[in-house]
N, CA and C atoms as an extended XYZ file, in Angstrom:
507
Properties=species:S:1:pos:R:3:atomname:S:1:resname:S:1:resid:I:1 pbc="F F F"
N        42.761      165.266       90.844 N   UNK     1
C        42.952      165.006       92.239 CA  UNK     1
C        44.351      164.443       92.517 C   UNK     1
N        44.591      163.599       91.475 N   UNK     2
C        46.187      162.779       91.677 CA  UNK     2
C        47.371      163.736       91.727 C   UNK     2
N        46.471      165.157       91.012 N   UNK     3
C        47.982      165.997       90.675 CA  UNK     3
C        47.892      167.119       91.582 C   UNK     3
N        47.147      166.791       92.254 N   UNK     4
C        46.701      167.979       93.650 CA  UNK     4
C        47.322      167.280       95.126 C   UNK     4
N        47.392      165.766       94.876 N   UNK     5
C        48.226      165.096       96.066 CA  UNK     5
C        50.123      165.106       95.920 C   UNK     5
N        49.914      164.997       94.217 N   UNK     6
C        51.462      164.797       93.937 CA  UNK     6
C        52.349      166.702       94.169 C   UNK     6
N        51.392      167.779       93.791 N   UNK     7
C        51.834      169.115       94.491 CA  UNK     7
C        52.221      169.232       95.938 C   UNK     7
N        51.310      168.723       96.758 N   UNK     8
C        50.875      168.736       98.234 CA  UNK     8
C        52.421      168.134       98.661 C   UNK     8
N        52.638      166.528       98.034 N   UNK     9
C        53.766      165.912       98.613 CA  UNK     9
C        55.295      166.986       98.359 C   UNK     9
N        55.032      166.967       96.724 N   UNK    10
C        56.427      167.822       96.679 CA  UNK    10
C        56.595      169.454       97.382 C   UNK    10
N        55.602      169.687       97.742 N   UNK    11
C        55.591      170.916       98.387 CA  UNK    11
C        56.351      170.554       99.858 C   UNK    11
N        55.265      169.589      100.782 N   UNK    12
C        55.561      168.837      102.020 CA  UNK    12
C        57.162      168.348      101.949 C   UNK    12
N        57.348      167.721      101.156 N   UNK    13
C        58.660      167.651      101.164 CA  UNK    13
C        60.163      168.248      100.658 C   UNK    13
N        59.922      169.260      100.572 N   UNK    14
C        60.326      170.551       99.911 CA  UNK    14
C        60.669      170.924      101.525 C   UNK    14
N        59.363      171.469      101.769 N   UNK    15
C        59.962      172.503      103.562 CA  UNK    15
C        60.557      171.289      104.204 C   UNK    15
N        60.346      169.985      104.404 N   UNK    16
C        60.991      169.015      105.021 CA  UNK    16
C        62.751      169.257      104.977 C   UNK    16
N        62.857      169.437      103.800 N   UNK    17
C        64.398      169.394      103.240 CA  UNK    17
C        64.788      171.097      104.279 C   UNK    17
N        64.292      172.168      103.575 N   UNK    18
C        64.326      173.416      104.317 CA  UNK    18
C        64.819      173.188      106.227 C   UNK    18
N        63.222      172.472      106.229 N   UNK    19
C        63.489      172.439      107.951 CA  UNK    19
C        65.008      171.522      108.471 C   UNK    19
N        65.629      170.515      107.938 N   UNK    20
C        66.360      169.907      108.121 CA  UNK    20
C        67.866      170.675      107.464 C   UNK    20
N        67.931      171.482      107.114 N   UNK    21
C        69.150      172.569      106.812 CA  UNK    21
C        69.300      173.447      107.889 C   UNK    21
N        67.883      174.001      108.209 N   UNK    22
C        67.606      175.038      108.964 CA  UNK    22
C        68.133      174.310      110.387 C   UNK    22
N        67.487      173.171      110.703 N   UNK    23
C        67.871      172.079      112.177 CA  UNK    23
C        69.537      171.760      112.250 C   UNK    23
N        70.465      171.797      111.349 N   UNK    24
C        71.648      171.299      111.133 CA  UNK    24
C        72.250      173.191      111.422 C   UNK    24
N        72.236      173.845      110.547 N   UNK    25
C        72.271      175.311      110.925 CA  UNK    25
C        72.504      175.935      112.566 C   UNK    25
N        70.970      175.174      113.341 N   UNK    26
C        71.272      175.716      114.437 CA  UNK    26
C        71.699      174.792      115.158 C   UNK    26
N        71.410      173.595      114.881 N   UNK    27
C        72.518      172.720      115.718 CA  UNK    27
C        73.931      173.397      115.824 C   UNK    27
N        75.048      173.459      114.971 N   UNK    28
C        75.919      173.880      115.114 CA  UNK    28
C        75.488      175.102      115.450 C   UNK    28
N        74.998      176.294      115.824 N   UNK    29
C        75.189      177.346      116.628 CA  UNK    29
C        74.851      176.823      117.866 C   UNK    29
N        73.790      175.933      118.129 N   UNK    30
C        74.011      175.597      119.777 CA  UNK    30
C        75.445      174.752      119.612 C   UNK    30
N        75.820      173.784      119.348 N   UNK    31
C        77.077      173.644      119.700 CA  UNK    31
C        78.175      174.872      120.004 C   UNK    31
N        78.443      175.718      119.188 N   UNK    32
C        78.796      176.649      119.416 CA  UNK    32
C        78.777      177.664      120.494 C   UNK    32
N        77.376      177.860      120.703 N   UNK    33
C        77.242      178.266      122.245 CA  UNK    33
C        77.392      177.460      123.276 C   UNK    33
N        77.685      175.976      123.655 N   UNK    34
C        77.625      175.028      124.380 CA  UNK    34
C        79.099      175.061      124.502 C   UNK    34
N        80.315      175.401      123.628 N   UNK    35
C        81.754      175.572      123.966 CA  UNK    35
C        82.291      176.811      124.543 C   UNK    35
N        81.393      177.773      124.080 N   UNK    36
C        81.555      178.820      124.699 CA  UNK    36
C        80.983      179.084      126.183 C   UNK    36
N        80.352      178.106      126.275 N   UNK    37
C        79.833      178.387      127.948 CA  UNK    37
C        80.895      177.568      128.342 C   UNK    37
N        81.598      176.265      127.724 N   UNK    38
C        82.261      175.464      128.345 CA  UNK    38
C        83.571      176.543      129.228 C   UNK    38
N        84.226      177.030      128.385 N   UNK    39
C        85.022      177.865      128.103 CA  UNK    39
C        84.610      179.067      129.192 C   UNK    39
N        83.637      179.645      129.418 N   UNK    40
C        83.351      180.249      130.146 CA  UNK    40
C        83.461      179.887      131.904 C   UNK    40
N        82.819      178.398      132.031 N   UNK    41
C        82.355      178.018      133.043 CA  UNK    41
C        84.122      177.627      133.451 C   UNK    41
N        85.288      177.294      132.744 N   UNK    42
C        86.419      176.913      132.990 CA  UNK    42
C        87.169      177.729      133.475 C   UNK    42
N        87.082      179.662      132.936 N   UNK    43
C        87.583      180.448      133.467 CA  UNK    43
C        87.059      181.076      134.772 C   UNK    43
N        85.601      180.588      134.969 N   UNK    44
C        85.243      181.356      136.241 CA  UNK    44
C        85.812      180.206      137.201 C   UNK    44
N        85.918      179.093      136.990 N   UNK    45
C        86.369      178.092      138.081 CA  UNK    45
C        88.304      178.513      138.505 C   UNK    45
N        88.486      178.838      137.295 N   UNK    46
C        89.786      179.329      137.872 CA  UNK    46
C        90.024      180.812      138.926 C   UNK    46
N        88.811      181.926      138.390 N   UNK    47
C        89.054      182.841      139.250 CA  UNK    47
C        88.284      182.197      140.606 C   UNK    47
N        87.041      181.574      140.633 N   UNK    48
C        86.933      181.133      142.153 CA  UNK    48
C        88.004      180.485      142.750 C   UNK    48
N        88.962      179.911      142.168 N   UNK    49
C        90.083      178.899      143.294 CA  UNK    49
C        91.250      179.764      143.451 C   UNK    49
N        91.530      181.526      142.747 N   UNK    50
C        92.235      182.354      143.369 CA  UNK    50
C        91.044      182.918      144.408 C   UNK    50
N        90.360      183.021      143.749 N   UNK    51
C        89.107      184.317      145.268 CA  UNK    51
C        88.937      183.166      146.461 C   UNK    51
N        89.078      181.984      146.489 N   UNK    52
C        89.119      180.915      147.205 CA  UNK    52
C        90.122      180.947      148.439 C   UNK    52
N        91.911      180.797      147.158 N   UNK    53
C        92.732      180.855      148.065 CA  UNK    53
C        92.793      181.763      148.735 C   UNK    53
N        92.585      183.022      148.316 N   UNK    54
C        93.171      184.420      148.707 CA  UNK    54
C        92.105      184.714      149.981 C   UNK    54
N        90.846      184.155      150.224 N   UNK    55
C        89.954      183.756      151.408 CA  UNK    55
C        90.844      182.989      152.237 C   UNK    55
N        90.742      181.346      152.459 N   UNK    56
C        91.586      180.770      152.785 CA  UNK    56
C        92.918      181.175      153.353 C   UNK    56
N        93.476      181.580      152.263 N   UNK    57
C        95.328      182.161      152.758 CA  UNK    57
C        95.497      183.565      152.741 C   UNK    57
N        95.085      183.966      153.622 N   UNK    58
C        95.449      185.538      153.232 CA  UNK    58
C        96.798      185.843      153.324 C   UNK    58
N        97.210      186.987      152.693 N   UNK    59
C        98.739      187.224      152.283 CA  UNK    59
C        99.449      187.425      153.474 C   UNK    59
N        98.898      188.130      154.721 N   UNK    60
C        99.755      188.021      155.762 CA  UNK    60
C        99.665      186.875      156.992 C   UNK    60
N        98.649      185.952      156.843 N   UNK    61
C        99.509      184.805      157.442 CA  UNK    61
C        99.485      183.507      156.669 C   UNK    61
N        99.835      184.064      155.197 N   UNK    62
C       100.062      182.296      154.265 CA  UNK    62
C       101.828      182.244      154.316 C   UNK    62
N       101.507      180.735      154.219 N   UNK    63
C       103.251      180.241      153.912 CA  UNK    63
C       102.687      179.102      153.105 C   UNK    63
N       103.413      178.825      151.767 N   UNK    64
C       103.830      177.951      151.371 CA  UNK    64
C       104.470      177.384      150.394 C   UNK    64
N       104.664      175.877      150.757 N   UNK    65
C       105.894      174.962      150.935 CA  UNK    65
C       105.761      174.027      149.379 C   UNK    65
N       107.723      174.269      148.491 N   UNK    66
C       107.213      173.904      147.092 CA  UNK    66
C       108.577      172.960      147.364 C   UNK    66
N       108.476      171.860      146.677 N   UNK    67
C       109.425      170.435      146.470 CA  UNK    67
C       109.841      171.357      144.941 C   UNK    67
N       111.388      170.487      144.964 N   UNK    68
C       112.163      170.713      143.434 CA  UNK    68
C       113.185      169.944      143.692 C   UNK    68
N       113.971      169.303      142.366 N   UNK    69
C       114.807      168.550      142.570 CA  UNK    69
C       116.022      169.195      141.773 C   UNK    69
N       117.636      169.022      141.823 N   UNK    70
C       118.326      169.879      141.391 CA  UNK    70
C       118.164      169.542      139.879 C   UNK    70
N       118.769      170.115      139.200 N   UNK    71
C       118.776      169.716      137.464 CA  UNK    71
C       119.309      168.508      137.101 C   UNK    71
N       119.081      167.911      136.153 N   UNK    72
C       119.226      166.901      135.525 CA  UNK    72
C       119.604      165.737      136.711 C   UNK    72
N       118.581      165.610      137.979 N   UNK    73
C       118.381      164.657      139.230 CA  UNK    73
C       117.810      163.170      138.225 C   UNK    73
N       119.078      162.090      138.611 N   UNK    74
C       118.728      160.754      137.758 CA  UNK    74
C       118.113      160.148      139.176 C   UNK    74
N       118.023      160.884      140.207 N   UNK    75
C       117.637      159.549      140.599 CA  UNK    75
C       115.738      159.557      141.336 C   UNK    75
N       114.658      159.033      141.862 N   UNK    76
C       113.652      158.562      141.612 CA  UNK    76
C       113.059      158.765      143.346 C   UNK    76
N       112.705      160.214      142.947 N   UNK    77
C       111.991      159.956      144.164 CA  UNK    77
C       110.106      159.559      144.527 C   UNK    77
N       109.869      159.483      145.180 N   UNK    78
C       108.720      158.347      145.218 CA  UNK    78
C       107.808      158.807      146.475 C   UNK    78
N       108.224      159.368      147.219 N   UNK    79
C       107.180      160.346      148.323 CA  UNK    79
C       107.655      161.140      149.280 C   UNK    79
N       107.187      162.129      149.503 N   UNK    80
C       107.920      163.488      150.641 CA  UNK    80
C       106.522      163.651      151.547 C   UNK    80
N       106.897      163.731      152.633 N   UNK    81
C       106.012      164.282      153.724 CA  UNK    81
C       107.038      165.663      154.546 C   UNK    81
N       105.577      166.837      155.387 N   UNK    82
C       105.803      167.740      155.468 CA  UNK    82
C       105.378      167.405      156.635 C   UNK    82
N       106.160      168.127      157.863 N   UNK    83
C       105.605      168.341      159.221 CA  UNK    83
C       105.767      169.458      159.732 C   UNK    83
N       104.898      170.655      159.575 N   UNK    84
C       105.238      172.237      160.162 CA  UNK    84
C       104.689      171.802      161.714 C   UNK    84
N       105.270      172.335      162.194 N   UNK    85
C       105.072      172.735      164.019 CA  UNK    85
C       104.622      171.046      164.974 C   UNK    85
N       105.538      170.358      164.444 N   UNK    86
C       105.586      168.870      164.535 CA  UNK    86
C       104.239      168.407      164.336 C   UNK    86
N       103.321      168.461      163.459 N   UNK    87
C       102.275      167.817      162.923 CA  UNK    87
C       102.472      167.456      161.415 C   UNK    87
N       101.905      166.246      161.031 N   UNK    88
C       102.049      165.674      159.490 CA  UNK    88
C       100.823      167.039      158.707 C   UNK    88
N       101.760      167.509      157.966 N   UNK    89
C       100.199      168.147      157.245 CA  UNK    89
C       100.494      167.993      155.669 C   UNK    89
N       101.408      166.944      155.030 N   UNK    90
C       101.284      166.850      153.763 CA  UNK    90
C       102.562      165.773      153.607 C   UNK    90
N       100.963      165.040      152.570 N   UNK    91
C       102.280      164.132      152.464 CA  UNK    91
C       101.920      163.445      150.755 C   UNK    91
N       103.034      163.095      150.405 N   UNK    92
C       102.615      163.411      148.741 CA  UNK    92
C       103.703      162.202      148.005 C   UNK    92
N       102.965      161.367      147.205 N   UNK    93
C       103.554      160.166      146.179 CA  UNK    93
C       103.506      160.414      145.016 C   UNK    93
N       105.092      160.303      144.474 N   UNK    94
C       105.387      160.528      142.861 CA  UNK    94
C       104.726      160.134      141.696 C   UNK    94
N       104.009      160.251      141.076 N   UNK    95
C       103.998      159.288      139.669 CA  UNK    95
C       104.992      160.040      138.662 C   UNK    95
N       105.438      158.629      137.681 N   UNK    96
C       106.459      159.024      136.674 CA  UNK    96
C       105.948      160.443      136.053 C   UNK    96
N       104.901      161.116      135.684 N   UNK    97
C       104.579      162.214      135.235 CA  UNK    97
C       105.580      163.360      136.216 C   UNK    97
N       104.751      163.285      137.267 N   UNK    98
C       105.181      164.303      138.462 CA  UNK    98
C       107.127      164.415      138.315 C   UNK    98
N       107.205      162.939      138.540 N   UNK    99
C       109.027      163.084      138.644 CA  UNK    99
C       109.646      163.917      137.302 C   UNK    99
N       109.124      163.608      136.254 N   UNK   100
C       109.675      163.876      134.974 CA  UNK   100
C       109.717      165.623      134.875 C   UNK   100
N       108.537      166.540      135.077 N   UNK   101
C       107.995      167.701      135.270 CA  UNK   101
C       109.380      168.133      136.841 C   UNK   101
N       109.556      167.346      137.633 N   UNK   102
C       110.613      168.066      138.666 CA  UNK   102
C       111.916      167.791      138.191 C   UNK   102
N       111.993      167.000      137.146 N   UNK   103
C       113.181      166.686      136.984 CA  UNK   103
C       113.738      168.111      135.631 C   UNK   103
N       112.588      168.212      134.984 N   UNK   104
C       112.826      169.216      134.029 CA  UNK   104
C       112.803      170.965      134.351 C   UNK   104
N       112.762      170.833      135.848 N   UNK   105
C       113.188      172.237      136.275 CA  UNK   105
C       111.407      172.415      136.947 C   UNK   105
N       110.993      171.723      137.106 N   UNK   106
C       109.491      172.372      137.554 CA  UNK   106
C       109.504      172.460      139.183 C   UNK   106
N       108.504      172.724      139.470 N   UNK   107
C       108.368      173.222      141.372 CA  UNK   107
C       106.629      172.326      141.297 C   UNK   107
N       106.696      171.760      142.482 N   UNK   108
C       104.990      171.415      143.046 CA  UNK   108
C       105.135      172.087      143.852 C   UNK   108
N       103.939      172.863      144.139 N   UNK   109
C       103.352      173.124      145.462 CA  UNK   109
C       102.503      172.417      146.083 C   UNK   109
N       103.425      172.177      147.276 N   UNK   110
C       102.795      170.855      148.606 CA  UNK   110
C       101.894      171.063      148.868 C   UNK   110
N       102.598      172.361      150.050 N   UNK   111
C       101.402      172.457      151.359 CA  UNK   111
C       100.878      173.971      151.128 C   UNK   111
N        99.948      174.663      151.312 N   UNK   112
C        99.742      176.036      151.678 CA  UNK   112
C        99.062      176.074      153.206 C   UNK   112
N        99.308      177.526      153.728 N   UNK   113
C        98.887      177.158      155.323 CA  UNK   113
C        98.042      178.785      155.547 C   UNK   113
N        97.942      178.861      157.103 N   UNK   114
C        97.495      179.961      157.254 CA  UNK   114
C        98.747      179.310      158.846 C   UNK   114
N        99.518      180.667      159.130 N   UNK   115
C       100.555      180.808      160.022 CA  UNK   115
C       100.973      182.138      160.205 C   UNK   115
N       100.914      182.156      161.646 N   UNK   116
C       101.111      182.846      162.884 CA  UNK   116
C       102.635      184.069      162.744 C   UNK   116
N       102.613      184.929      162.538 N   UNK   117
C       103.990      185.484      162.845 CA  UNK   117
C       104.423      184.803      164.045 C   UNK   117
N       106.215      184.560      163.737 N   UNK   118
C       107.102      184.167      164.334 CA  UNK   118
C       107.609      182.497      163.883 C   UNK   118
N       108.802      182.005      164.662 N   UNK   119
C       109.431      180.856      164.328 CA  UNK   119
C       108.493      179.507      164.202 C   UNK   119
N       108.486      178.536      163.118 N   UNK   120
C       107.649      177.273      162.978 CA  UNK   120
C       109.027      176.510      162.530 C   UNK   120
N       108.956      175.056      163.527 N   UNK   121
C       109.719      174.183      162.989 CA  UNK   121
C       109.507      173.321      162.002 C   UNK   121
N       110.108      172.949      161.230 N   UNK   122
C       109.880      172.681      159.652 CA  UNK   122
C       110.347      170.904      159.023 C   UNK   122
N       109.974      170.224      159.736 N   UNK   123
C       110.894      168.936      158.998 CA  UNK   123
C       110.029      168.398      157.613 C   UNK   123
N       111.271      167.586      156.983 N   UNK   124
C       110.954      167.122      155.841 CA  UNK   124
C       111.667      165.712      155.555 C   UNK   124
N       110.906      164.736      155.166 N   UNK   125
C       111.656      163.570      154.832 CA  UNK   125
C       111.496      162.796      153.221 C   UNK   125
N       111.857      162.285      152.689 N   UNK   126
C       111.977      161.893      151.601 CA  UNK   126
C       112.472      160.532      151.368 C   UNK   126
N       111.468      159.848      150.569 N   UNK   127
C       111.923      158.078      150.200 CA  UNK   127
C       112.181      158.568      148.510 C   UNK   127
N       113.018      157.632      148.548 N   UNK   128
C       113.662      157.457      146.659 CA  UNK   128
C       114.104      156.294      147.074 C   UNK   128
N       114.656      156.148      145.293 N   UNK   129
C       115.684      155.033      145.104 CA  UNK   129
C       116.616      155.802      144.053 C   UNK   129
N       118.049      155.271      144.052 N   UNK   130
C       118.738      155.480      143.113 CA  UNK   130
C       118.674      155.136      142.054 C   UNK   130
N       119.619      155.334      141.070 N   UNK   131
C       119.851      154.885      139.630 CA  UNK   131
C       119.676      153.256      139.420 C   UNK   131
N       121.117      153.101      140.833 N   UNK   132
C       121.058      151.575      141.198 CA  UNK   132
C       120.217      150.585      141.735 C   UNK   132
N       118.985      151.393      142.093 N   UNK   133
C       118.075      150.853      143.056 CA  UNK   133
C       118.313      150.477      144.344 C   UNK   133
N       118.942      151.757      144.762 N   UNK   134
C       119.381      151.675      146.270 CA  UNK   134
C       118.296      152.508      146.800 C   UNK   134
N       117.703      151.720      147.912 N   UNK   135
C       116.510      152.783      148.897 CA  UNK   135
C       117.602      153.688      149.535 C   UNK   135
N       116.609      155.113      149.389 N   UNK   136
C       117.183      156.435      149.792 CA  UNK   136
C       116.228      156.865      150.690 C   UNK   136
N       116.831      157.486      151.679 N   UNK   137
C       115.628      158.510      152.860 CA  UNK   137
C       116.590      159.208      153.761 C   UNK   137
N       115.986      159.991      153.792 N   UNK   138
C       116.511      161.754      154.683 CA  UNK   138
C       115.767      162.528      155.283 C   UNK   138
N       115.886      162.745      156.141 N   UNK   139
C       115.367      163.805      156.917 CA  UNK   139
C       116.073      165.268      157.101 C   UNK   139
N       115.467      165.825      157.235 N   UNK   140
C       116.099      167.692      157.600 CA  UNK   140
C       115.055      168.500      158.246 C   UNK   140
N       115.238      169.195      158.332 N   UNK   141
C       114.942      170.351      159.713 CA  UNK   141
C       115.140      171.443      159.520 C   UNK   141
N       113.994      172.424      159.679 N   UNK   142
C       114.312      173.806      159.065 CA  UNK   142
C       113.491      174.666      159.872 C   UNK   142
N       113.841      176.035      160.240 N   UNK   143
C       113.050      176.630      161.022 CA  UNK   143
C       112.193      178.083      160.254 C   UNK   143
N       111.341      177.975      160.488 N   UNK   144
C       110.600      179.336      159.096 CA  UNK   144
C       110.452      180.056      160.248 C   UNK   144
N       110.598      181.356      159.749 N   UNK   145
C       110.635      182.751      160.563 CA  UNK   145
C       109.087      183.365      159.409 C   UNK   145
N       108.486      183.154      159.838 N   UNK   146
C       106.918      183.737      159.208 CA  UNK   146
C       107.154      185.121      159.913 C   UNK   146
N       107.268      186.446      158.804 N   UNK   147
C       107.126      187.783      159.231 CA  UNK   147
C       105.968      187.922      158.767 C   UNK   147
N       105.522      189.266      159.196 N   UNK   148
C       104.529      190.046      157.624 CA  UNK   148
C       103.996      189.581      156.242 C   UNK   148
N       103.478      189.150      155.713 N   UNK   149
C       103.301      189.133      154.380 CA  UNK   149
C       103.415      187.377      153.967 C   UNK   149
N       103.185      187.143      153.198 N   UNK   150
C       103.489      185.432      152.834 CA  UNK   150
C       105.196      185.133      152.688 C   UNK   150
N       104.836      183.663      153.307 N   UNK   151
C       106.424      183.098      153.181 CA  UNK   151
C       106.148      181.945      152.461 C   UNK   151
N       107.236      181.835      151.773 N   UNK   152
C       107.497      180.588      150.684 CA  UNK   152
C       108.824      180.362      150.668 C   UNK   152
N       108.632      178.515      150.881 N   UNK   153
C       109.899      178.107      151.161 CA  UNK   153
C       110.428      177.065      150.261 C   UNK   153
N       111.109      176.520      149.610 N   UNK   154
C       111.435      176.063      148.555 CA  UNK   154
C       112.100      174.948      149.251 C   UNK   154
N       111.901      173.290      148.844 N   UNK   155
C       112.540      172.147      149.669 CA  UNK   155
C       113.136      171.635      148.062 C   UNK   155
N       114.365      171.380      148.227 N   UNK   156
C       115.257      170.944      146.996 CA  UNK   156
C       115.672      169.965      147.759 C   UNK   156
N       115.220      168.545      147.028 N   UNK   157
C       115.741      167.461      147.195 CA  UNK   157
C       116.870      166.805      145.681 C   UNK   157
N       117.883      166.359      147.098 N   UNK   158
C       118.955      166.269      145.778 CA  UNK   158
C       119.069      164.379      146.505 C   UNK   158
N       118.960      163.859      146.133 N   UNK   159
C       118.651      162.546      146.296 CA  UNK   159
C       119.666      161.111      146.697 C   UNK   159
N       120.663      161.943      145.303 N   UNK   160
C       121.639      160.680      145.493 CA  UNK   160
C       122.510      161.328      146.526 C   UNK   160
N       122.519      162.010      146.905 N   UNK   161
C       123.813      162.877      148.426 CA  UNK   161
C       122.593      162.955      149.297 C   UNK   161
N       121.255      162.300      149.427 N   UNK   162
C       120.433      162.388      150.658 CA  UNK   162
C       120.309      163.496      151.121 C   UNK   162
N       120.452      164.282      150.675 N   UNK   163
C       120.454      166.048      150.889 CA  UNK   163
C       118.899      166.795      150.576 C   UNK   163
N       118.812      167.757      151.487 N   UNK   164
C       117.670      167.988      151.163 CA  UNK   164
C       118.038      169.669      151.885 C   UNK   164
N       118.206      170.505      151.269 N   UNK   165
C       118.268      172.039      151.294 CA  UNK   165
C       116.734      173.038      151.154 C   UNK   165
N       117.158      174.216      151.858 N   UNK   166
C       115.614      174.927      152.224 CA  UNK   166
C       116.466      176.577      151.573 C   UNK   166
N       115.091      176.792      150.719 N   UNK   167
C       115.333      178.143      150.083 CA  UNK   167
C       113.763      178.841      151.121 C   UNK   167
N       114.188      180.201      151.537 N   UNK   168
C       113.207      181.345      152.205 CA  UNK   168
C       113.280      182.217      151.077 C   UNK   168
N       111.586      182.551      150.718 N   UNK   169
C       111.756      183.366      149.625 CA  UNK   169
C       111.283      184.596      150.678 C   UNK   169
């Protein structure tokens, strides 16, 4: 009888070992499938926020509006606001990340819109500080001619000359 319990156990614990290879086995394949959905669920979120915009902004009445600073810009800007057709519709504060990325040749995009063929008045103002820690601010004025098709306008802030120039793409 003793050697009919001591079979029973090593048997019992035999598939124990089995089942716990087998449990580790598919663990990692569900993990596996659990990155691959991750991965999945990341690329459909990106095509919904083009099928989004392209709802939202359609190509013939979108415009929009991208900040850049000229190359190797030492000096520190810290927030830009946008006013198309004299209303505030964007207004946006630096962190050191953001500055570093415009300073190395990058573009943000501000504002995107949905706009009307014909002329929209365009101002833009800008707070910085210099190298020296001199407060900086400027204003400018720009007029967008929205034709046909999307307009994109490029605001290059050059900081220490308080300058602030408009590219029409």
């Amino acid at each position: 009888m003793f050697r009919i319990l001591q079979l029973t156990f090593l048997m019992l614990s035999a598939s124990l070992v089995f089942a716990q290879s087998v449990s580790r086995d598919e663990i990692r394949g569900l993990d596996e499938q659990i990155q691959d959905a991750k991965k999945d669920v990341i690329e459909l979120t990106a095509e919904l926020t083009q099928l989004e915009e392209k709802l939202l902004y359609p190509s013939n009445t979108q415009a929009a509006f991208f900040v850049s600073l000229p190359e190797n810009s030492r000096f520190d800007l810290e927030a830009v606001e946008l006013r198309l057709n004299n209303e505030v519709v964007a207004h946006h504060l630096y962190t050191f990340r953001e500055l570093e990325a415009l300073r190395k040749g990058g573009v943000q995009k501000l504002y995107t819109a949905n706009v009307q063929s014909g002329e929209h008045p365009l101002q833009v103002s800008f707070l910085g500080k210099s190298q020296s820690g001199r407060e900086l601010r400027a204003t400018a004025t720009h007029t967008v001619e929205k034709r046909v098709g999307p307009a994109f306008v490029e605001i290059k802030i050059a900081g220490e000359e308080s300058a602030i120039s408009f590219k029409d793409w």
